[in-house]
XYZ file of C-alpha atoms in Angstrom:
652
model
C 0.000 0.000 0.000
C 1.198 3.463 -0.898
C 2.789 5.343 1.957
C 2.514 2.419 4.349
C 3.767 3.574 7.750
C 6.611 5.411 9.446
C 7.502 2.395 11.617
C 6.686 -1.296 11.061
C 7.650 -4.332 13.063
C 6.626 -7.138 15.360
C 5.517 -6.170 18.836
C 8.306 -8.353 20.253
C 10.972 -6.359 18.375
C 9.254 -3.085 19.311
C 9.423 -4.062 22.987
C 13.186 -4.679 22.843
C 14.157 -1.799 20.538
C 15.587 1.355 22.093
C 13.109 4.176 22.512
C 15.418 6.697 20.821
C 15.940 4.326 17.884
C 12.179 4.042 17.297
C 11.787 7.805 17.611
C 14.631 8.336 15.168
C 12.969 6.094 12.575
C 9.727 8.076 12.911
C 11.573 11.363 12.449
C 13.482 10.102 9.406
C 10.215 9.106 7.734
C 8.893 12.578 8.544
C 11.979 14.054 6.787
C 13.082 15.604 10.105
C 10.293 18.184 9.816
C 8.997 17.052 13.180
C 8.123 19.807 15.640
C 8.837 19.360 19.335
C 5.163 18.831 20.164
C 4.941 15.891 17.727
C 8.286 14.458 18.857
C 7.146 14.543 22.479
C 3.832 12.919 21.551
C 5.618 10.084 19.776
C 7.915 9.569 22.734
C 4.934 9.367 25.085
C 3.142 6.885 22.788
C 6.252 4.681 22.599
C 6.612 4.673 26.377
C 2.945 3.858 26.972
C 2.868 1.055 24.394
C 6.086 -0.561 25.581
C 4.400 -0.939 28.961
C 0.925 -1.956 27.734
C 1.911 -4.400 24.966
C 4.200 -6.587 27.013
C 1.565 -9.346 27.054
C 1.156 -9.420 23.249
C 4.572 -10.259 21.775
C 3.084 -12.216 18.873
C 1.293 -9.240 17.375
C 2.546 -6.614 14.920
C 2.621 -2.836 15.115
C 2.701 0.126 12.725
C 3.125 3.789 13.646
C 1.722 6.614 11.494
C -0.087 4.449 8.994
C -1.265 6.496 5.996
C -4.889 6.514 4.857
C -4.316 7.459 1.198
C -7.727 8.869 0.264
C -8.077 10.999 3.348
C -4.480 12.151 3.487
C -4.484 11.379 7.216
C -2.441 9.004 9.338
C -3.556 6.580 12.035
C -1.344 6.975 15.081
C -0.934 3.239 15.684
C -2.227 0.069 14.009
C -1.996 -3.227 15.883
C -2.743 -6.602 14.314
C -3.092 -9.209 17.038
C -4.590 -12.663 16.477
C -6.037 -11.491 13.168
C -7.908 -8.530 14.733
C -7.121 -5.002 13.444
C -6.871 -2.360 16.200
C -6.704 1.346 15.321
C -5.369 3.547 18.139
C -5.738 7.319 18.061
C -3.708 8.961 20.843
C -4.363 12.361 22.367
C -1.324 12.798 24.570
C -2.106 14.933 27.615
C -5.879 15.053 27.031
C -8.233 14.044 29.834
C -11.562 13.749 27.986
C -13.027 11.263 25.514
C -13.946 13.820 22.874
C -16.605 13.068 20.271
C -14.400 14.589 17.561
C -11.680 12.037 18.347
C -14.210 9.190 18.267
C -15.445 10.409 14.877
C -11.854 10.658 13.643
C -10.909 7.067 14.458
C -14.286 5.758 13.236
C -13.628 7.504 9.899
C -10.352 5.591 9.665
C -12.144 2.310 10.371
C -14.862 3.005 7.787
C -12.313 4.009 5.172
C -10.409 0.741 5.587
C -13.595 -1.327 5.682
C -14.984 0.200 2.488
C -11.844 0.594 0.408
C -9.074 -1.753 1.617
C -9.392 -5.316 0.374
C -7.560 -6.970 3.287
C -9.746 -5.143 5.833
C -13.112 -5.748 4.160
C -13.845 -9.078 5.844
C -11.949 -8.392 9.064
C -12.931 -7.206 12.513
C -11.740 -3.634 13.049
C -11.618 -2.178 16.549
C -11.174 1.620 16.768
C -9.779 2.893 20.080
C -9.162 6.427 21.349
C -6.464 7.055 23.935
C -6.575 10.427 25.703
C -3.685 9.526 27.958
C -4.826 11.360 31.116
C -8.530 10.523 31.014
C -10.270 8.648 33.824
C -11.095 4.973 33.409
C -14.304 4.334 31.483
C -16.213 1.094 31.220
C -16.286 -0.294 27.679
C -18.939 -2.511 26.130
C -17.730 -4.431 23.122
C -20.381 -4.018 20.407
C -19.732 -5.215 16.890
C -21.768 -3.686 14.065
C -22.997 -5.752 11.152
C -20.035 -4.832 8.916
C -17.472 -5.984 11.483
C -16.497 -2.590 12.908
C -16.672 -2.306 16.690
C -18.079 0.742 18.378
C -15.279 3.043 19.518
C -13.564 1.921 22.727
C -12.108 4.409 25.215
C -8.737 3.885 26.924
C -6.171 5.856 28.870
C -2.447 5.268 29.245
C -2.964 2.635 31.940
C -5.618 0.273 30.581
C -4.860 -0.319 26.867
C -3.581 -3.815 27.580
C -6.701 -4.704 29.591
C -9.023 -3.528 26.812
C -7.043 -5.513 24.216
C -7.337 -8.647 26.361
C -11.085 -8.070 26.747
C -11.528 -7.875 22.971
C -9.333 -10.877 22.232
C -11.178 -13.007 24.787
C -14.455 -12.426 22.911
C -13.329 -12.372 19.288
C -11.385 -14.769 17.124
C -10.078 -14.485 13.571
C -7.734 -16.166 11.137
C -4.118 -14.960 11.193
C -3.339 -11.791 9.235
C 0.334 -10.965 8.567
C 1.034 -7.241 8.615
C 2.945 -7.423 5.306
C -0.026 -8.989 3.515
C -2.358 -6.419 5.024
C -0.156 -3.524 3.949
C 0.288 -4.865 0.413
C -3.431 -5.356 -0.219
C -5.155 -3.178 -2.794
C -6.532 0.131 -1.580
C -9.371 1.264 -3.840
C -10.912 4.533 -2.661
C -14.035 6.271 -3.893
C -13.858 9.801 -2.542
C -16.638 12.346 -2.637
C -16.288 15.006 -5.300
C -15.130 17.386 -2.563
C -12.431 14.993 -1.305
C -11.402 14.185 -4.876
C -11.074 17.858 -5.792
C -8.926 18.445 -2.711
C -6.693 15.496 -3.591
C -6.302 16.629 -7.206
C -5.468 20.132 -6.022
C -2.721 18.600 -3.856
C -1.270 17.095 -7.092
C -2.544 13.539 -6.655
C -3.396 11.622 -9.812
C -6.814 10.281 -10.678
C -5.509 6.751 -10.048
C -4.510 7.730 -6.514
C -8.054 8.687 -5.638
C -10.116 6.242 -7.704
C -10.737 2.546 -7.528
C -8.620 0.288 -9.703
C -11.693 -1.331 -11.210
C -13.681 -0.762 -14.357
C -14.940 2.598 -13.192
C -11.543 3.987 -12.342
C -10.050 2.573 -15.514
C -12.816 4.221 -17.518
C -12.101 7.553 -15.835
C -8.389 7.274 -16.525
C -8.945 6.337 -20.178
C -11.358 9.243 -20.677
C -8.912 11.722 -19.164
C -6.130 10.367 -21.392
C -8.332 10.672 -24.499
C -9.056 14.344 -23.746
C -5.391 15.087 -23.087
C -4.493 13.506 -26.432
C -7.034 15.705 -28.249
C -5.641 18.799 -26.525
C -2.076 17.893 -27.471
C -3.107 17.270 -31.097
C -4.848 20.645 -31.283
C -1.767 22.371 -29.936
C 0.495 20.626 -32.432
C -1.801 21.175 -35.454
C -3.132 24.618 -34.488
C -6.698 23.352 -34.514
C -9.814 23.899 -32.455
C -11.902 21.059 -31.131
C -14.913 20.377 -28.949
C -15.386 17.118 -27.017
C -18.572 15.753 -25.487
C -18.164 13.469 -22.469
C -21.273 11.572 -21.388
C -21.799 9.612 -18.228
C -24.299 8.131 -15.835
C -24.981 10.103 -12.625
C -21.970 9.920 -10.333
C -19.672 8.450 -12.975
C -16.966 11.020 -12.402
C -17.697 13.575 -15.132
C -17.004 16.491 -12.824
C -13.946 14.692 -11.450
C -12.656 14.148 -14.987
C -13.226 17.829 -15.750
C -11.460 19.001 -12.605
C -8.572 16.667 -13.332
C -8.158 18.086 -16.841
C -8.468 21.679 -15.606
C -5.916 21.099 -12.871
C -3.462 19.251 -15.137
C -3.680 21.785 -17.990
C -3.523 24.834 -15.761
C 0.079 25.444 -16.794
C 0.848 29.122 -16.826
C 4.427 28.747 -18.014
C 3.315 26.906 -21.124
C 0.710 29.425 -22.143
C -1.945 26.847 -21.477
C -4.354 28.218 -18.984
C -7.391 26.055 -18.287
C -10.625 26.815 -16.522
C -13.412 24.659 -15.105
C -16.744 26.394 -15.699
C -20.159 25.533 -14.371
C -23.559 27.146 -14.325
C -24.123 25.245 -11.111
C -23.527 28.004 -8.582
C -23.811 25.777 -5.486
C -21.297 23.275 -6.879
C -18.793 26.017 -7.691
C -19.248 27.703 -4.309
C -18.816 24.439 -2.379
C -15.756 23.340 -4.367
C -14.087 26.757 -4.165
C -14.602 26.934 -0.408
C -13.593 23.298 0.211
C -10.357 23.762 -1.756
C -9.658 27.067 -0.043
C -10.179 25.637 3.454
C -7.972 22.664 2.625
C -5.227 24.797 1.107
C -5.269 27.247 4.016
C -4.957 24.375 6.472
C -2.128 22.591 4.623
C -0.068 25.393 3.038
C 0.137 28.098 5.693
C -1.733 30.690 3.628
C -4.693 32.828 4.599
C -8.149 31.633 3.643
C -8.640 34.753 1.527
C -5.461 34.092 -0.441
C -6.495 30.464 -0.878
C -9.935 31.547 -2.133
C -8.331 33.812 -4.742
C -6.179 30.916 -5.979
C -9.039 28.429 -6.287
C -11.210 30.931 -8.134
C -8.574 31.141 -10.860
C -9.455 27.749 -12.298
C -12.976 27.033 -10.949
C -15.509 29.669 -11.946
C -19.222 30.253 -12.282
C -19.943 30.482 -15.977
C -21.584 33.902 -15.675
C -18.246 35.384 -14.569
C -16.771 34.067 -17.805
C -19.640 35.695 -19.701
C -19.024 39.032 -18.048
C -15.368 39.192 -19.003
C -16.180 38.268 -22.600
C -18.807 41.013 -22.782
C -16.388 43.640 -21.529
C -13.711 42.878 -24.138
C -13.419 41.252 -27.567
C -9.986 39.858 -26.740
C -9.625 36.088 -26.507
C -9.735 34.737 -22.959
C -6.493 33.796 -21.244
C -7.622 30.158 -21.142
C -6.955 27.860 -24.091
C -8.841 24.950 -22.525
C -12.359 25.441 -21.171
C -14.261 22.668 -19.431
C -18.012 23.246 -19.202
C -19.625 21.126 -16.528
C -23.229 20.019 -17.005
C -23.251 21.317 -20.564
C -26.798 20.024 -21.002
C -27.883 22.835 -18.686
C -26.599 25.613 -20.971
C -29.313 28.159 -21.737
C -31.184 28.463 -24.986
C -31.226 31.765 -26.889
C -34.457 33.004 -25.340
C -33.349 32.384 -21.757
C -29.912 33.966 -22.260
C -31.400 36.946 -24.102
C -33.749 37.637 -21.173
C -30.873 37.263 -18.697
C -28.598 39.604 -20.633
C -31.315 42.207 -20.949
C -32.471 42.009 -17.338
C -29.175 41.459 -15.486
C -26.490 42.893 -17.783
C -28.285 45.686 -19.586
C -27.521 44.208 -23.023
C -30.742 44.645 -25.035
C -29.671 43.210 -28.399
C -28.177 39.846 -27.386
C -29.360 37.002 -29.654
C -27.105 33.993 -29.032
C -27.731 30.805 -27.095
C -25.264 30.046 -24.339
C -23.538 27.266 -26.329
C -23.132 29.588 -29.324
C -21.825 32.389 -27.120
C -19.351 30.153 -25.297
C -17.972 28.658 -28.509
C -17.622 32.164 -29.946
C -15.549 33.226 -26.933
C -13.079 30.360 -27.355
C -13.093 30.864 -31.126
C -11.412 34.250 -30.597
C -8.090 32.404 -30.227
C -6.122 32.617 -33.464
C -4.135 29.399 -33.015
C -5.796 26.643 -30.992
C -8.437 26.016 -28.370
C -10.318 23.097 -26.868
C -13.760 22.958 -25.292
C -14.734 19.966 -23.168
C -18.465 19.543 -22.532
C -19.426 17.286 -19.619
C -22.934 15.922 -20.040
C -25.165 14.162 -17.578
C -27.980 12.066 -18.944
C -31.443 13.304 -18.117
C -30.424 16.078 -15.748
C -31.918 19.225 -17.296
C -33.860 20.688 -14.383
C -34.338 24.381 -15.215
C -36.621 26.136 -17.641
C -34.487 27.485 -20.452
C -31.911 24.699 -20.305
C -31.286 23.822 -23.918
C -29.859 20.346 -23.651
C -27.264 19.113 -26.138
C -29.132 19.954 -29.330
C -28.230 23.639 -29.032
C -24.493 22.867 -28.926
C -24.717 20.757 -32.070
C -26.874 23.336 -33.835
C -24.319 26.076 -33.121
C -21.482 23.912 -34.428
C -23.409 23.103 -37.621
C -24.445 26.670 -38.374
C -21.583 28.821 -37.138
C -18.318 26.930 -36.605
C -17.415 24.692 -39.552
C -13.708 24.649 -38.662
C -14.142 23.152 -35.215
C -13.445 19.424 -34.940
C -16.152 17.489 -33.130
C -15.499 14.468 -30.878
C -18.589 12.679 -29.581
C -19.131 9.973 -27.009
C -20.648 6.863 -28.542
C -23.662 7.325 -26.217
C -24.642 10.685 -27.656
C -27.378 8.926 -29.610
C -29.139 7.788 -26.396
C -32.435 9.504 -25.639
C -31.161 10.505 -22.195
C -28.668 12.848 -23.845
C -30.377 14.137 -26.994
C -34.046 13.448 -26.242
C -35.985 12.588 -29.363
C -33.473 14.300 -31.654
C -31.148 12.587 -34.097
C -27.403 13.323 -34.070
C -27.126 13.200 -37.857
C -30.049 15.581 -38.270
C -28.655 17.953 -35.663
C -25.202 18.079 -37.262
C -26.294 17.899 -40.895
C -23.306 17.202 -43.121
C -20.761 18.142 -40.441
C -18.024 15.553 -39.953
C -17.577 14.214 -36.473
C -15.563 11.537 -34.705
C -17.115 9.016 -32.342
C -14.855 8.119 -29.398
C -16.092 5.314 -27.146
C -13.734 6.304 -24.320
C -15.628 9.593 -23.895
C -18.426 7.773 -22.075
C -18.230 7.098 -18.329
C -20.577 4.211 -17.748
C -19.929 3.207 -14.138
C -21.149 5.202 -11.151
C -18.415 6.049 -8.677
C -20.718 7.919 -6.348
C -22.609 4.993 -4.931
C -19.585 2.837 -4.245
C -21.725 0.214 -2.546
C -23.686 -0.353 -5.698
C -22.757 0.561 -9.230
C -26.295 -0.294 -10.330
C -28.060 2.529 -8.530
C -28.215 4.678 -11.671
C -29.776 1.774 -13.582
C -32.355 1.235 -10.834
C -33.329 4.912 -10.757
C -33.662 4.992 -14.540
C -35.919 1.908 -14.507
C -38.007 3.371 -11.664
C -38.583 6.671 -13.483
C -39.086 4.971 -16.847
C -41.843 2.866 -15.219
C -40.028 -0.342 -16.088
C -41.215 -2.137 -12.975
C -39.796 -5.549 -13.850
C -36.281 -4.201 -14.404
C -36.511 -1.998 -11.295
C -37.544 -4.969 -9.113
C -34.648 -7.052 -10.399
C -32.145 -4.236 -9.895
C -33.435 -3.438 -6.411
C -33.096 -7.041 -5.298
C -29.489 -7.036 -6.489
C -28.475 -3.786 -4.834
C -30.398 -3.781 -1.539
C -27.880 -5.659 0.605
C -25.056 -3.335 -0.347
C -27.033 -0.175 -0.920
C -30.199 -0.019 1.227
C -33.184 1.921 -0.116
C -36.133 1.853 2.262
C -39.617 3.319 2.350
C -41.780 4.921 5.045
C -44.731 7.217 5.615
C -43.433 8.367 8.988
C -40.983 11.308 8.887
C -39.681 10.669 12.416
C -39.004 7.062 11.455
C -37.136 8.221 8.330
C -34.935 10.578 10.342
C -34.202 7.869 12.907
C -33.180 5.431 10.146
C -30.699 7.931 8.712
C -29.245 8.874 12.103
C -28.798 5.219 13.060
C -26.898 4.548 9.838
C -24.430 7.431 10.098
C -21.048 6.837 11.753
C -17.997 9.043 12.238
C -18.253 12.162 10.083
C -20.444 10.562 7.442
C -22.827 13.188 6.146
C -26.605 12.749 6.003
C -29.028 15.195 4.437
C -32.682 15.790 3.660
C -33.666 16.143 -0.002
C -36.798 17.411 -1.713
C -37.932 18.654 -5.095
C -38.090 22.429 -5.527
C -41.744 21.919 -6.507
C -42.572 20.053 -3.287
C -44.710 22.896 -1.927
C -47.007 20.818 0.280
C -44.283 19.210 2.347
C -44.526 22.247 4.589
C -47.583 20.583 6.155
C -45.206 18.068 7.764
C -42.613 20.696 8.646
C -40.417 20.530 5.536
C -39.999 23.945 3.917
C -38.384 23.751 0.523
C -38.414 27.492 -0.095
C -36.216 28.321 2.908
C -33.071 30.172 1.902
C -30.133 27.870 2.442
C -26.398 28.301 2.048
C -25.008 25.307 0.117
C -21.501 25.860 1.518
C -22.776 25.598 5.077
C -25.123 22.719 4.215
C -22.321 20.623 2.720
C -19.219 21.746 4.632
C -20.098 23.013 8.087
C -19.446 20.940 11.184
C -22.299 18.524 12.034
C -22.882 20.493 15.258
C -23.715 23.594 13.200
C -27.468 24.033 12.780
C -27.004 25.099 9.137
C -25.344 21.781 8.276
C -27.175 19.054 6.370
C -26.749 16.718 9.348
C -29.582 18.368 11.275
C -32.120 16.942 8.781
C -34.207 20.105 9.122
C -33.747 22.086 5.902
C -33.923 20.096 2.665
C -31.669 20.722 -0.292
C -33.373 20.711 -3.672
C -32.127 19.460 -7.016
C -30.576 22.892 -7.604
C -28.321 22.737 -4.538
C -27.253 19.099 -4.777
C -26.749 18.505 -8.492
C -23.120 17.499 -8.956
C -22.549 16.944 -5.226
C -23.330 14.078 -2.876
C -23.997 13.048 0.698
C -23.548 9.693 2.425
C -27.138 8.952 3.497
C -30.185 10.693 2.095
C -33.757 11.264 3.247
C -35.878 12.024 0.180
C -39.275 13.561 0.933
C -41.503 12.755 -2.062
C -44.367 15.202 -2.636
C -47.361 15.103 -4.994
C -45.593 17.095 -7.730
C -44.468 13.803 -9.288
C -47.116 11.220 -8.530
C -47.772 7.713 -9.771
C -51.396 7.170 -10.755
C -53.331 5.153 -13.315
C -50.288 3.101 -14.213
C -47.776 5.892 -14.804
C -46.207 9.092 -13.543
C -48.089 12.375 -13.794
C -46.785 15.886 -13.262
C -48.112 18.788 -11.173
C -47.279 22.264 -9.931
C -48.945 23.568 -6.757
C -50.294 27.072 -7.194
C -52.105 28.469 -4.217
C -54.952 26.164 -3.298
C -54.605 23.555 -6.040
C -52.237 21.397 -7.987
C -52.101 22.377 -11.654
C -51.328 19.741 -14.242
C -48.014 20.235 -16.092
C -48.874 19.665 -19.730
C -45.737 20.735 -21.568
C -43.291 17.953 -22.312
C -40.362 20.124 -21.312
C -41.858 20.854 -17.894
C -42.573 17.166 -17.364
C -38.987 16.303 -18.273
C -37.600 18.897 -15.830
C -39.716 17.485 -13.007
C -38.760 13.874 -13.651
C -35.104 14.880 -13.941
C -35.312 16.676 -10.603
C -36.209 13.365 -8.970
C -33.506 11.603 -10.993
C -30.967 13.985 -9.466
C -32.357 13.583 -5.941
C -32.509 9.786 -6.121
C -28.821 9.571 -7.084
C -27.285 11.909 -4.480
C -26.662 9.447 -1.645
C -23.487 7.317 -1.684
C -24.467 4.695 0.838
C -28.204 4.506 1.335
C -31.537 6.274 1.009
C -34.860 6.411 2.812
C -37.866 7.671 0.848
C -40.603 9.364 2.861
C -44.039 9.647 1.225
C -46.592 11.580 3.334
C -49.953 10.064 4.214
C -51.965 12.991 2.920
C -55.068 14.490 4.514
C -58.643 14.000 3.202
C -59.618 17.397 4.642
C -56.877 19.248 2.722
C -57.594 19.669 -0.971
C -53.877 20.045 -1.704
C -52.913 16.880 0.191
C -55.571 14.329 -0.613
C -54.374 10.801 0.256
C -54.795 9.618 -3.350
C -52.149 12.147 -4.425
C -49.603 10.102 -2.446
C -50.965 6.575 -2.149
C -50.257 5.633 -5.763
C -46.616 6.683 -5.495
C -46.170 4.742 -2.275
C -47.843 1.655 -3.741
C -45.675 1.857 -6.877
C -42.444 2.108 -4.885
C -43.577 -0.738 -2.642
C -44.377 -2.844 -5.709
C -40.738 -2.540 -6.784
C -39.731 -4.383 -3.621
C -38.654 -1.409 -1.491
C -38.453 -2.467 2.138
C -40.780 -0.655 4.524
C -39.498 0.555 7.889
């Protein structure tokens, strides 16, 4: 495993080795950057463990074991009689802090989920505030083989180890084999962006399976196109498709970060119309950089904004000058959400004071990059079936602009661009006319990385929304054990299910459609102003954080981002009745039928986004309704609940 540990050895050799020799090895691995406070902490840990491990000579020990995805290190790992113990020391502390418990539980979860040699093993996380009072421990093993966090001080580690080993037994596990086992992480988009920004490669932060391989191949294909354009002085546009959570945004960030090479006159920018996504990523990167590089948060924010921007900022600069932008490579995230001509014209007139603007957003964005005299590359990242706003043009507008206005641009298409999810009822050949284009199979990301417990979640959601009940039932049966989706009509029960599932710093959140106006009757207000940065990033103890399960995020706040466990409140805006879905918009005292196909598509796509936000599990809450409330009649909800139940969803 990459990084391994600062010190490795048998417990018997650790017990006989000189304290200063062990400390010296730790400092060498730390490149002698060790501050006195860390050096003293290590010395204290060595002294404590030499005393407490005297009864366990047959075990093995590792100091400062690296968790690759998280960029953190476990203070001490012990493998004794096949059991994995994770010890997190707090030298000098006298309290068993919740933050420390969460920290060591995060380590245990990370190994359980992503490390092959830990997956089927018992993992026992232990915190050791050295000066704390004795605390009784109850050994409780959860269903995945992780024990609840045990609490020790400097005097009773050995006793707690003996207690565990007297109750648990496992096959031998050599430390070398454990360390050499494959580590296959699936970080959140926030964690992945932070890792990329710290100069990790995609392979470092992605699983070495089909999904990760796909992501790597796609990134390589884009880099090859960019290099060819540079060499031949050409301009090209690439369309990357992918299922929800397949890593489209990650691929885009990776390209933007890799090609952001100022010295080579190759500036790159990652652009998105998704304001919440941009705000959350900018702030997450800034906080991480400030914490790891000794710079102020304001300086860090300025740096991150140089290559991750809201698309309207890019517009503004282009309107103020006819010069080509500094960037030669522009990555447009969620390109299917680009505005059509009518929507952009209204925006320009209302917000920018430009009365005679007549371009669609795709046409305008291509025109900006076309100002370069030598070469330029546009990368469009496309999610299937995720247009959720009125005025979002979908892919057809991009292809129309290329056909009518930009004959010199080379076009590279994913081989899935013909799917209805991406182009609706349109035909690629009709949209492009006689324009030449190249189909590149590696520009499709077909495996979801978001829901690491089940790569078939996207397929299940598609079948559910397409009313393919047979396929949905089959897919649900296959994914339930690894990715639980449950159903209830009791909001308190739904919240309890989520809270019981969450461990460590795993992040839960409540989700609801922006059209779910009648959820307020059960205390869920979708029109409350929320700050996405706080919702996604703030400490769980902060009332603005998602973890409180009080304020729902809608499809607009969560598109492109994810949480660990979700609570989806399903209102009567999208209801199943008479054998199919029907579409409604609540206006005052009544639900109005949505007749336009575009409006129906936006509503269904909103639920597609919401149903694919959770990485580990989801509870769907469908209200009971009220026969005395015309806007909440039980039949508005009963059909949806019955349909979901018919797919096999477990009730709680």
